[in-house]
Amino acid sequence: LRPAPEGWDPRVTPRLVIMHSVMGDEGGYERFYQTANQDREVLCLRHVGLCDTPVDFSDLRDAQQLADRYARELIEHIGDEPFDMIGASLGGSLAHRCVCTCQEIGGNPRRLTMIDPPAPEPLPGLMQTMAGEFGMTFRQAAEVLLLMPTYLKSGDLAGREDGDPEGEAEKAAIRELVQKCRTLPEEALPYLVVKEGMSGLGMFKADSPIVEVAIVKATQRIKAFQHCVKILWGGWGGNDPPARHYRGPGGAPSIFLVKASERGEFFGFMMVLGLQSSGEKLIERRALPGVDLDALKARFDKYKEVDSAIAIFRDGNYREMMQDDVSLLGDRALNSFKSVQTKDVDGMHGPAALTMTMEGNHLDVTTRCISRRDLEFNYLADLFMAPVSAFSAGSGKPGAKRDAGDDSGDVEDGAAHGAAVARANRSMVARLRERFDRAVEQQREALLSGFKNSLKVCLPPPPPE
């Protein structure tokens, strides 16, 4: 994504590796390699299904197998040169498993940034059974890709009043798009994805050779997304091996964990969508004794339809609504569902050097972080992945230099180096917090000063004495 700058030393400024999200590529991360990280090489691990050579997904049945493949390809490319990695949502889970494997096969991962990852363990009780039955068809995957822009701005749509002309027109267009996606022949869906995407950019011409290429790419993208969803739900259903704990150089905590304040609501919403999709199979398996399929659909279909889902978000009480609907399935199902909503991931991937909770739901937080639209996250992420020279392993002080005879920071020095790096990491974390607190206070003072100046301009001058 960004070639190495002239004179770049990867052992001083480790390269940044972006792990793909559930969408299969680095989409959304543009500012991480176009405006930031200009002092290092930036790579991306894209989903294997997006390459031009056919891929046998039967060899990639769970998150660990997929992460292992990425680890082997990455280390084959960069050897033992150090690197930092970042991933969001499913990408965070894959990044975590990938760096653990890289360590085992001779790689040298340094720092790992995880943005609101799902818990790396099976869901409890009925939710695990449901996840094991969950499946996404090619048609369903195409529909989600078509509606993804709507999901990302659902808060804007939900905030509009009923009857707002612009909002009603947009929702009508969404309904028409969904109808097309659910009725067109399956082989026409990649064309629909391309047409919608390129029309929005004013680039669509039906007879253009670019469109033909784009249709092939859209087919690959739908299949890659379908596979990522299978990996995600398969892990929730118990397919993944237990996740290992990651520690960086010298065994130091080297994870920056970002969590959404409303992650429980989002993953709960995923569960009710799963129940809506898998309800018939669960009833056939007698996993829901005494539950009628029509009654289940009457409760859960509203989460699937765009209009009703937007209304649910607008009302703002969907956490309680979801619990009320799941209670139809019995106390055990409700308790299982509640545990998903309250599940925390602290410590589940290894000790964190930094933990940050951001206000908002999962989609909002992950989008803000990867697009670098949150000042607090940007500040902490940049310092967390700062070059080695910014925090000397010898003294733990920014910019400190080692004496010529001091080899405590040399990579070849094994245990001595590990201990020095661990000390530097601990010192770095303390300084990160101190610097950030100071920056926030300065920003607050600047905002207050600007507000006072604005008031002086807006308010009438005091009367003369």
JSON list of C-alpha atoms in Angstrom, two decimals, residues 75-164:
[
{"chain": "A", "resi": 75, "resn": "ILE", "atom": "CA", "xyz": [7.14, -14.23, 7.03]},
{"chain": "A", "resi": 76, "resn": "GLU", "atom": "CA", "xyz": [8.14, -15.64, 3.65]},
{"chain": "A", "resi": 77, "resn": "HIS", "atom": "CA", "xyz": [8.01, -12.04, 2.39]},
{"chain": "A", "resi": 78, "resn": "ILE", "atom": "CA", "xyz": [9.65, -10.10, 5.26]},
{"chain": "A", "resi": 79, "resn": "GLY", "atom": "CA", "xyz": [11.65, -12.73, 7.15]},
{"chain": "A", "resi": 80, "resn": "ASP", "atom": "CA", "xyz": [12.52, -11.80, 10.73]},
{"chain": "A", "resi": 81, "resn": "GLU", "atom": "CA", "xyz": [12.15, -8.04, 10.28]},
{"chain": "A", "resi": 82, "resn": "PRO", "atom": "CA", "xyz": [9.91, -6.53, 12.98]},
{"chain": "A", "resi": 83, "resn": "PHE", "atom": "CA", "xyz": [6.41, -5.33, 12.17]},
{"chain": "A", "resi": 84, "resn": "ASP", "atom": "CA", "xyz": [3.29, -3.89, 13.79]},
{"chain": "A", "resi": 85, "resn": "MET", "atom": "CA", "xyz": [-0.19, -5.13, 12.90]},
{"chain": "A", "resi": 86, "resn": "ILE", "atom": "CA", "xyz": [-3.66, -3.61, 13.10]},
{"chain": "A", "resi": 87, "resn": "GLY", "atom": "CA", "xyz": [-7.10, -5.14, 12.56]},
{"chain": "A", "resi": 88, "resn": "ALA", "atom": "CA", "xyz": [-10.71, -4.24, 13.27]},
{"chain": "A", "resi": 89, "resn": "SER", "atom": "CA", "xyz": [-13.60, -6.53, 14.24]},
{"chain": "A", "resi": 90, "resn": "LEU", "atom": "CA", "xyz": [-12.96, -9.93, 12.59]},
{"chain": "A", "resi": 91, "resn": "GLY", "atom": "CA", "xyz": [-9.72, -8.41, 11.30]},
{"chain": "A", "resi": 92, "resn": "GLY", "atom": "CA", "xyz": [-8.63, -7.90, 14.91]},
{"chain": "A", "resi": 93, "resn": "SER", "atom": "CA", "xyz": [-9.23, -11.57, 15.69]},
{"chain": "A", "resi": 94, "resn": "LEU", "atom": "CA", "xyz": [-7.34, -12.69, 12.58]},
{"chain": "A", "resi": 95, "resn": "ALA", "atom": "CA", "xyz": [-4.49, -10.27, 13.34]},
{"chain": "A", "resi": 96, "resn": "HIS", "atom": "CA", "xyz": [-4.17, -11.68, 16.87]},
{"chain": "A", "resi": 97, "resn": "ARG", "atom": "CA", "xyz": [-3.97, -15.28, 15.67]},
{"chain": "A", "resi": 98, "resn": "CYS", "atom": "CA", "xyz": [-1.62, -14.25, 12.86]},
{"chain": "A", "resi": 99, "resn": "VAL", "atom": "CA", "xyz": [0.98, -12.54, 15.10]},
{"chain": "A", "resi": 100, "resn": "CYS", "atom": "CA", "xyz": [0.93, -15.53, 17.48]},
{"chain": "A", "resi": 101, "resn": "THR", "atom": "CA", "xyz": [1.71, -17.86, 14.57]},
{"chain": "A", "resi": 102, "resn": "CYS", "atom": "CA", "xyz": [4.35, -15.47, 13.23]},
{"chain": "A", "resi": 103, "resn": "GLN", "atom": "CA", "xyz": [6.19, -15.70, 16.56]},
{"chain": "A", "resi": 104, "resn": "GLU", "atom": "CA", "xyz": [6.12, -19.49, 16.40]},
{"chain": "A", "resi": 105, "resn": "ILE", "atom": "CA", "xyz": [7.57, -19.71, 12.89]},
{"chain": "A", "resi": 106, "resn": "GLY", "atom": "CA", "xyz": [10.41, -17.22, 13.33]},
{"chain": "A", "resi": 107, "resn": "GLY", "atom": "CA", "xyz": [8.72, -13.89, 12.69]},
{"chain": "A", "resi": 108, "resn": "ASN", "atom": "CA", "xyz": [9.21, -10.79, 14.81]},
{"chain": "A", "resi": 109, "resn": "PRO", "atom": "CA", "xyz": [5.85, -9.09, 15.50]},
{"chain": "A", "resi": 110, "resn": "ARG", "atom": "CA", "xyz": [6.10, -6.04, 17.74]},
{"chain": "A", "resi": 111, "resn": "ARG", "atom": "CA", "xyz": [2.83, -4.26, 18.56]},
{"chain": "A", "resi": 112, "resn": "LEU", "atom": "CA", "xyz": [-0.76, -5.32, 17.88]},
{"chain": "A", "resi": 113, "resn": "THR", "atom": "CA", "xyz": [-3.72, -2.92, 17.66]},
{"chain": "A", "resi": 114, "resn": "MET", "atom": "CA", "xyz": [-7.15, -4.59, 17.93]},
{"chain": "A", "resi": 115, "resn": "ILE", "atom": "CA", "xyz": [-10.30, -2.53, 17.33]},
{"chain": "A", "resi": 116, "resn": "ASP", "atom": "CA", "xyz": [-13.38, -4.01, 19.04]},
{"chain": "A", "resi": 117, "resn": "PRO", "atom": "CA", "xyz": [-12.70, -7.67, 18.24]},
{"chain": "A", "resi": 118, "resn": "PRO", "atom": "CA", "xyz": [-15.28, -10.37, 19.01]},
{"chain": "A", "resi": 119, "resn": "ALA", "atom": "CA", "xyz": [-14.51, -12.69, 21.91]},
{"chain": "A", "resi": 120, "resn": "PRO", "atom": "CA", "xyz": [-12.12, -15.48, 20.79]},
{"chain": "A", "resi": 121, "resn": "GLU", "atom": "CA", "xyz": [-14.25, -18.29, 22.20]},
{"chain": "A", "resi": 122, "resn": "PRO", "atom": "CA", "xyz": [-17.52, -20.09, 21.45]},
{"chain": "A", "resi": 123, "resn": "LEU", "atom": "CA", "xyz": [-20.82, -18.50, 22.39]},
{"chain": "A", "resi": 124, "resn": "PRO", "atom": "CA", "xyz": [-22.63, -19.90, 25.42]},
{"chain": "A", "resi": 125, "resn": "GLY", "atom": "CA", "xyz": [-25.57, -22.30, 25.40]},
{"chain": "A", "resi": 126, "resn": "LEU", "atom": "CA", "xyz": [-28.25, -21.88, 22.75]},
{"chain": "A", "resi": 127, "resn": "MET", "atom": "CA", "xyz": [-26.31, -19.07, 21.06]},
{"chain": "A", "resi": 128, "resn": "GLN", "atom": "CA", "xyz": [-23.51, -21.54, 20.26]},
{"chain": "A", "resi": 129, "resn": "THR", "atom": "CA", "xyz": [-26.00, -24.05, 18.87]},
{"chain": "A", "resi": 130, "resn": "MET", "atom": "CA", "xyz": [-27.55, -21.29, 16.76]},
{"chain": "A", "resi": 131, "resn": "ALA", "atom": "CA", "xyz": [-24.14, -20.13, 15.48]},
{"chain": "A", "resi": 132, "resn": "GLY", "atom": "CA", "xyz": [-23.34, -23.68, 14.41]},
{"chain": "A", "resi": 133, "resn": "GLU", "atom": "CA", "xyz": [-26.50, -23.71, 12.28]},
{"chain": "A", "resi": 134, "resn": "PHE", "atom": "CA", "xyz": [-25.97, -20.24, 10.83]},
{"chain": "A", "resi": 135, "resn": "GLY", "atom": "CA", "xyz": [-25.17, -20.03, 7.15]},
{"chain": "A", "resi": 136, "resn": "MET", "atom": "CA", "xyz": [-25.03, -17.23, 4.60]},
{"chain": "A", "resi": 137, "resn": "THR", "atom": "CA", "xyz": [-25.91, -17.84, 0.97]},
{"chain": "A", "resi": 138, "resn": "PHE", "atom": "CA", "xyz": [-24.30, -16.08, -1.98]},
{"chain": "A", "resi": 139, "resn": "ARG", "atom": "CA", "xyz": [-27.52, -14.06, -2.37]},
{"chain": "A", "resi": 140, "resn": "GLN", "atom": "CA", "xyz": [-27.53, -13.00, 1.28]},
{"chain": "A", "resi": 141, "resn": "ALA", "atom": "CA", "xyz": [-23.87, -11.99, 1.07]},
{"chain": "A", "resi": 142, "resn": "ALA", "atom": "CA", "xyz": [-24.60, -9.84, -1.98]},
{"chain": "A", "resi": 143, "resn": "GLU", "atom": "CA", "xyz": [-27.50, -8.17, -0.16]},
{"chain": "A", "resi": 144, "resn": "VAL", "atom": "CA", "xyz": [-25.32, -7.26, 2.83]},
{"chain": "A", "resi": 145, "resn": "LEU", "atom": "CA", "xyz": [-22.64, -5.80, 0.54]},
{"chain": "A", "resi": 146, "resn": "LEU", "atom": "CA", "xyz": [-25.29, -3.75, -1.27]},
{"chain": "A", "resi": 147, "resn": "LEU", "atom": "CA", "xyz": [-26.72, -2.48, 2.01]},
{"chain": "A", "resi": 148, "resn": "MET", "atom": "CA", "xyz": [-23.41, -1.87, 3.82]},
{"chain": "A", "resi": 149, "resn": "PRO", "atom": "CA", "xyz": [-23.47, 1.91, 3.12]},
{"chain": "A", "resi": 150, "resn": "THR", "atom": "CA", "xyz": [-26.95, 1.96, 4.66]},
{"chain": "A", "resi": 151, "resn": "TYR", "atom": "CA", "xyz": [-25.76, 0.10, 7.76]},
{"chain": "A", "resi": 152, "resn": "LEU", "atom": "CA", "xyz": [-22.86, 2.51, 8.18]},
{"chain": "A", "resi": 153, "resn": "LYS", "atom": "CA", "xyz": [-25.15, 5.54, 8.14]},
{"chain": "A", "resi": 154, "resn": "SER", "atom": "CA", "xyz": [-28.09, 3.91, 9.94]},
{"chain": "A", "resi": 155, "resn": "GLY", "atom": "CA", "xyz": [-27.70, 6.43, 12.74]},
{"chain": "A", "resi": 156, "resn": "ASP", "atom": "CA", "xyz": [-28.24, 9.31, 10.29]},
{"chain": "A", "resi": 157, "resn": "LEU", "atom": "CA", "xyz": [-31.32, 7.66, 8.79]},
{"chain": "A", "resi": 158, "resn": "ALA", "atom": "CA", "xyz": [-32.67, 6.73, 12.20]},
{"chain": "A", "resi": 159, "resn": "GLY", "atom": "CA", "xyz": [-32.27, 10.30, 13.38]},
{"chain": "A", "resi": 160, "resn": "ARG", "atom": "CA", "xyz": [-34.65, 11.67, 10.75]},
{"chain": "A", "resi": 161, "resn": "GLU", "atom": "CA", "xyz": [-38.29, 12.20, 11.57]},
{"chain": "A", "resi": 162, "resn": "ASP", "atom": "CA", "xyz": [-40.99, 10.13, 9.86]},
{"chain": "A", "resi": 163, "resn": "GLY", "atom": "CA", "xyz": [-42.15, 11.93, 6.74]},
{"chain": "A", "resi": 164, "resn": "ASP", "atom": "CA", "xyz": [-38.84, 13.69, 6.08]}
]
